[in-house]
Short mmCIF file of C-alpha atoms in Angstrom, two decimals:
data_model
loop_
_atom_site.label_atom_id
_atom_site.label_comp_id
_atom_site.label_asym_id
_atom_site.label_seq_id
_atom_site.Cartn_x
_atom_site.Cartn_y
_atom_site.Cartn_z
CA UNK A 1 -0.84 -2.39 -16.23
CA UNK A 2 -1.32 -5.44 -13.78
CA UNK A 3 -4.57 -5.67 -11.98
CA UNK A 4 -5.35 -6.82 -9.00
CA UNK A 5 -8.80 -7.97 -8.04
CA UNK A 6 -10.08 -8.29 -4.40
CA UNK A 7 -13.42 -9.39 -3.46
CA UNK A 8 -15.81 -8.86 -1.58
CA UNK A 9 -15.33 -4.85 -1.18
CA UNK A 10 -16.91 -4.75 2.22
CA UNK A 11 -18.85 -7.79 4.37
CA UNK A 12 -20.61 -7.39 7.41
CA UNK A 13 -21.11 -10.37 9.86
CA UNK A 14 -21.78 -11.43 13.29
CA UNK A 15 -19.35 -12.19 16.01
CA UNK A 16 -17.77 -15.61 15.76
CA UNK A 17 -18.06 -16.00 12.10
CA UNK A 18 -15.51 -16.45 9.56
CA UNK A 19 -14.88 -14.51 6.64
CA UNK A 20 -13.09 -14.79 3.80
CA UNK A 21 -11.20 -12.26 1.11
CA UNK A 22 -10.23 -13.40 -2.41
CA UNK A 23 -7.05 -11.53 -3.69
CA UNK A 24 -6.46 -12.25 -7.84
CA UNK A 25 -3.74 -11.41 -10.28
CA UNK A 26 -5.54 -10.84 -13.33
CA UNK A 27 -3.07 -11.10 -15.49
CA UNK A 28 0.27 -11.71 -14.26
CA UNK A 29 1.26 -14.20 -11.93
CA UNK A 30 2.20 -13.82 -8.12
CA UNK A 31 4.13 -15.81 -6.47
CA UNK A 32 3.95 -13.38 -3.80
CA UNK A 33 1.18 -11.20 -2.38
CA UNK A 34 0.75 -9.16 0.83
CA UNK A 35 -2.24 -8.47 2.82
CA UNK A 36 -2.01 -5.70 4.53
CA UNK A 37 -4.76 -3.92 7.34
CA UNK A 38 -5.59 -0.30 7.58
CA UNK A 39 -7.60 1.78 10.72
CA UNK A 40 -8.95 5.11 9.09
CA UNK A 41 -6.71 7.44 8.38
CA UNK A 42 -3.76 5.15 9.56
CA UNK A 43 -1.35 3.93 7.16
CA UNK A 44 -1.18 0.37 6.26
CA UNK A 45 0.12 -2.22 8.93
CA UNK A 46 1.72 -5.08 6.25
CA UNK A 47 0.09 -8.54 8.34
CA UNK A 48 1.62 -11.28 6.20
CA UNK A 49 3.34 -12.38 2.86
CA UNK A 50 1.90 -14.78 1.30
CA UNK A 51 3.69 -17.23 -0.92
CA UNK A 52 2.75 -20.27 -3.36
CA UNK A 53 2.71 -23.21 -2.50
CA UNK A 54 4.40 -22.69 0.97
CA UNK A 55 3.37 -21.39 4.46
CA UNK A 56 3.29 -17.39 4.40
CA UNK A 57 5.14 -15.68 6.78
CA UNK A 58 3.75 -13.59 9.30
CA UNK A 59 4.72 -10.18 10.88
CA UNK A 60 5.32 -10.19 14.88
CA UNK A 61 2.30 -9.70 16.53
CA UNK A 62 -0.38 -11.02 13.88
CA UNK A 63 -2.21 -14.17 15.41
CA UNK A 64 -1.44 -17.34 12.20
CA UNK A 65 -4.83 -19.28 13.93
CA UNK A 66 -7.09 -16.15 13.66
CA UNK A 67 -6.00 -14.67 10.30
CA UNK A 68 -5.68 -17.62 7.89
CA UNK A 69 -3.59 -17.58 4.57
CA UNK A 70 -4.18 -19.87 1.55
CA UNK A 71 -1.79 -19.59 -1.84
CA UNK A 72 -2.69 -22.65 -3.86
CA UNK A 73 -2.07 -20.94 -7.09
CA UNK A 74 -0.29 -18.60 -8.98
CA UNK A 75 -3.17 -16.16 -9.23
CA UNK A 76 -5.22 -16.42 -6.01
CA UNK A 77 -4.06 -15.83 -2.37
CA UNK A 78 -7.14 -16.09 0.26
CA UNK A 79 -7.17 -14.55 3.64
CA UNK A 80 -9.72 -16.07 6.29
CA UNK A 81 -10.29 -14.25 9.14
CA UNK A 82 -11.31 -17.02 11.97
CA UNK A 83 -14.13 -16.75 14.73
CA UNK A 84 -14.41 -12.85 14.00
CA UNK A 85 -15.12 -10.17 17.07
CA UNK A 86 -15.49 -6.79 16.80
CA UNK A 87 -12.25 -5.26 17.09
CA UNK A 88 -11.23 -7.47 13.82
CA UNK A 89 -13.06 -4.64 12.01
CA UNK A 90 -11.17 -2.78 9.62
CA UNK A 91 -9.97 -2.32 6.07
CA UNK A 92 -8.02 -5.05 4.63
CA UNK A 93 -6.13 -4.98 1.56
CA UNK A 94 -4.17 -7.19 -1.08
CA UNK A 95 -0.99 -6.40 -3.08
CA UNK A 96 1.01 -8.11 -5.87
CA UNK A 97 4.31 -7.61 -7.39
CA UNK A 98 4.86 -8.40 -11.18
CA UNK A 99 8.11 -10.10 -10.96
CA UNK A 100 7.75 -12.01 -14.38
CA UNK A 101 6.42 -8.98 -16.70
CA UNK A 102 8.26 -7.65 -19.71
CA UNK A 103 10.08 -5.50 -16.66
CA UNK A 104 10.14 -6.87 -13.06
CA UNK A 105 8.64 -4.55 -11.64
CA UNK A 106 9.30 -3.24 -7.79
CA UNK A 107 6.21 -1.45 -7.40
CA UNK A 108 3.20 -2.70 -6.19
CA UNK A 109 -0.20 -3.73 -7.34
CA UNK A 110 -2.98 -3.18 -4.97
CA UNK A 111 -6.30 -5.17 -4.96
CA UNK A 112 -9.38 -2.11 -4.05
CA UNK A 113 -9.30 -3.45 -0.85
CA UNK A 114 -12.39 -5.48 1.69
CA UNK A 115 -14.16 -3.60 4.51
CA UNK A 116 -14.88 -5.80 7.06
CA UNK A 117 -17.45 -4.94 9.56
CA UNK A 118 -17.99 -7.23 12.37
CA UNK A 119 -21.08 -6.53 14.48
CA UNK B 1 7.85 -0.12 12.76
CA UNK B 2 7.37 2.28 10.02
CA UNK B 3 10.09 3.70 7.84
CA UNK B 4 8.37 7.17 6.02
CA UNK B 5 6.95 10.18 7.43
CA UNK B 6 5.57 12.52 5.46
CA UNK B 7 4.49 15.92 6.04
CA UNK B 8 2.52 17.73 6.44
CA UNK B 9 -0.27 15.23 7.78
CA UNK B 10 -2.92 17.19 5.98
CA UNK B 11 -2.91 19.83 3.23
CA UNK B 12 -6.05 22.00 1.68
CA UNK B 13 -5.04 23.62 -1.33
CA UNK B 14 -7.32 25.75 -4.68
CA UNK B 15 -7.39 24.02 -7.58
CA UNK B 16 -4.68 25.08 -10.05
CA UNK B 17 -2.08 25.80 -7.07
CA UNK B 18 1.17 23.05 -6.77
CA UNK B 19 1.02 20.38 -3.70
CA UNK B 20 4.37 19.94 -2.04
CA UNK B 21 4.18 16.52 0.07
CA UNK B 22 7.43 15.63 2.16
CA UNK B 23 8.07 12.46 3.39
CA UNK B 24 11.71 11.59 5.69
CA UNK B 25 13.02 8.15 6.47
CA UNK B 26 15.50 6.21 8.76
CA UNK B 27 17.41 4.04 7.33
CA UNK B 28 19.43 2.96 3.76
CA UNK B 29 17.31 2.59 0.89
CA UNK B 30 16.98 0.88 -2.18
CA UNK B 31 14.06 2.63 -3.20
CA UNK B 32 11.03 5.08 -2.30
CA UNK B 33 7.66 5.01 -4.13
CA UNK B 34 4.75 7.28 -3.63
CA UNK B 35 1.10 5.88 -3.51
CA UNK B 36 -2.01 7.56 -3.86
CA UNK B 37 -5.26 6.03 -2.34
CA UNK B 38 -8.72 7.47 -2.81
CA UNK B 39 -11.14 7.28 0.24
CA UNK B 40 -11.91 3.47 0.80
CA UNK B 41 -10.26 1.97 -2.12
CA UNK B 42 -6.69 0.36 -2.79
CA UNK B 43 -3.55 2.59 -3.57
CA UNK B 44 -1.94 3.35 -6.84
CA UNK B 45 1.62 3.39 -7.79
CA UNK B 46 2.21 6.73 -8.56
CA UNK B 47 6.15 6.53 -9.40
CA UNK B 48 9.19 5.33 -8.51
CA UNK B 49 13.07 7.23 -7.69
CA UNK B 50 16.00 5.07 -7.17
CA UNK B 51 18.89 5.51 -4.04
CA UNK B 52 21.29 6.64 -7.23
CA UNK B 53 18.50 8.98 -8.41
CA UNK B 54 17.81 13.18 -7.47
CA UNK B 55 14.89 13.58 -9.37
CA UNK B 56 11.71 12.01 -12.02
CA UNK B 57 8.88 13.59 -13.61
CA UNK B 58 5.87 11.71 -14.65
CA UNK B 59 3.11 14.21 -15.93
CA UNK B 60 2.45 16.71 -13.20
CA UNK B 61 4.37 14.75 -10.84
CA UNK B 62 7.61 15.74 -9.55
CA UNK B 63 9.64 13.57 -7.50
CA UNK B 64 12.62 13.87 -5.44
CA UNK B 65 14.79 12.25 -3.31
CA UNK B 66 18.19 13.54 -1.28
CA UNK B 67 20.20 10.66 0.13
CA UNK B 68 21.88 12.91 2.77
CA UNK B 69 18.98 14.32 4.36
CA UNK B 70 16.73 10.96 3.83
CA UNK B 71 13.98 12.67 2.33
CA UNK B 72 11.78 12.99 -0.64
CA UNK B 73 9.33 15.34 -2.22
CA UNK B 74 6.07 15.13 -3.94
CA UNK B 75 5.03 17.68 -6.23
CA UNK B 76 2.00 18.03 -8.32
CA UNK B 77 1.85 20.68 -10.69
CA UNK B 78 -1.48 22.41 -11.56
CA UNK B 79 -3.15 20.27 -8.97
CA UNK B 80 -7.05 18.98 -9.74
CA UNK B 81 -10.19 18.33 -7.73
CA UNK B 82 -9.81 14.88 -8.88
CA UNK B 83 -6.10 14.80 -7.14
CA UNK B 84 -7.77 14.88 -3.81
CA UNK B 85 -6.26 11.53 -1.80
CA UNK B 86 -4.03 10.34 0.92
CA UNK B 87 -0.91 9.72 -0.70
CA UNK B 88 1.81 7.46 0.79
CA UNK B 89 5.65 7.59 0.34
CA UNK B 90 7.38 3.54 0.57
CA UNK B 91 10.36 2.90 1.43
CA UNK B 92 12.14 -0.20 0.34
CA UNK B 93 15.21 -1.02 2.65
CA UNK B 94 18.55 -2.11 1.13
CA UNK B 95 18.89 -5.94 1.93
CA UNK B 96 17.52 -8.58 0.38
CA UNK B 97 13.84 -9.48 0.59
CA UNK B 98 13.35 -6.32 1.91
CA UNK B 99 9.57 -5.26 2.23
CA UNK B 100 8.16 -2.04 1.19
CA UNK B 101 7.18 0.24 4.60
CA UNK B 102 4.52 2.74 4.04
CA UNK B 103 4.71 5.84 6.08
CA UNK B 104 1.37 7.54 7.39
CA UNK B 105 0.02 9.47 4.34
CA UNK B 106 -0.73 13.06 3.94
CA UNK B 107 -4.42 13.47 2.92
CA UNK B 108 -4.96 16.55 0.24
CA UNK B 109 -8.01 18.25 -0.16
CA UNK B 110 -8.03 20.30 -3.55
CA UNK B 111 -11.02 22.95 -3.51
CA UNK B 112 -12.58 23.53 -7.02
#
């Protein structure tokens, strides 16, 4: 099946810092991926969709200056999160559709997901 | 907001015994997926029912879905310490462009 690969797996760093999380399509292309944040033992909160070569679009309430979204190729979407602080700590994760597979597919490919600690 | 709710929120079964995860929406559908997710990882597709669709099998999974009522059922079969995960119903909203809504999860515990 498709696989999604999300780096780094976790990242700790100081307050004010900027980190960012690679989310790949291994081998399929995306034109769309969603990042998505998690709280433990929360479900996951979908932040933005990122698409290809345009601006992604953001869900109400997610700040576009402090979590950055990059899509400059079929295969890579990048999500900087800008001048970190503390409560910016959580689990973030990447997902991917197949939409040009043998079988467009509806369900979801999920990157293993970043844990970002901000101290 | 979010679409699923499943039930119960947390579930401790023996190994060998059959899970029965519940999850109830709002609104229309186009279709509802369950995910599993292992402690700090990514989730997995588990499977997929349609609106037109009362019931799939894959493996030990049973799946199904009633319309009317706006809910769905998990069921694993013969359940595994290695099936111990939060698992996630999705529902995807008629409409186009439609995203997929995760509910809260129900996190199983399977005792060996």
């Amino acid at each position: 099946g498709a696989v999604v690969s999300q780096h780094p797996s976790w990242v700790i760093c100081k307050s004010g810092t900027s980190v960012k999380i690679e989310c790949r399509s291994l081998d399929f292309q995306a034109t769309t991926m969603f990042w998505y944040r998690q709280f433990p033992k929360q479900s996951l909160m979908l932040m933005a969709t990122s698409n290809e070569g345009s601006k992604a679009t953001y869900e109400q309430g997610v700040e576009k200056d402090k979590f950055l979204i990059n899509h400059a190729s079929l295969t890579l979407s990048t999500l900087t999160v800008t001048s970190a602080h503390p409560e910016d700590s959580s689990f973030y994760i990447c997902s991917a559709r197949d939409l040009f597979g043998p079988v467009p597919s509806e369900k979801l490919f999920f990157g293993s997901g970043t844990q970002l600690s901000v101290l | 907001s979010q679409q699923g709710e499943e039930d119960p929120q947390a579930l401790s079964i023996q190994e060998g015994e059959n899970a029965t995860m519940n999850c109830s929406y709002k609104t229309s559908i186009n279709n509802l997926q369950w995910y599993r997710q292992n402690s700090g990882r990514g989730l997995v597709h588990l499977i997929l029912i349609r609106s037109n669709e009362r019931e799939k099998h894959s493996g030990r999974l049973r799946v199904t879905l009633d319309t009317s009522k706006k809910s769905s059922s998990l069921l694993i079969t013969a359940s595994r310490a290695a099936d111990t995960a939060s698992y996630f119903c999705a529902t995807k909203n008629t409409g186009a462009n439609s995203k997929l809504t995760f509910g809260k999860g129900i996190t199983l515990s399977v005792r060996p």
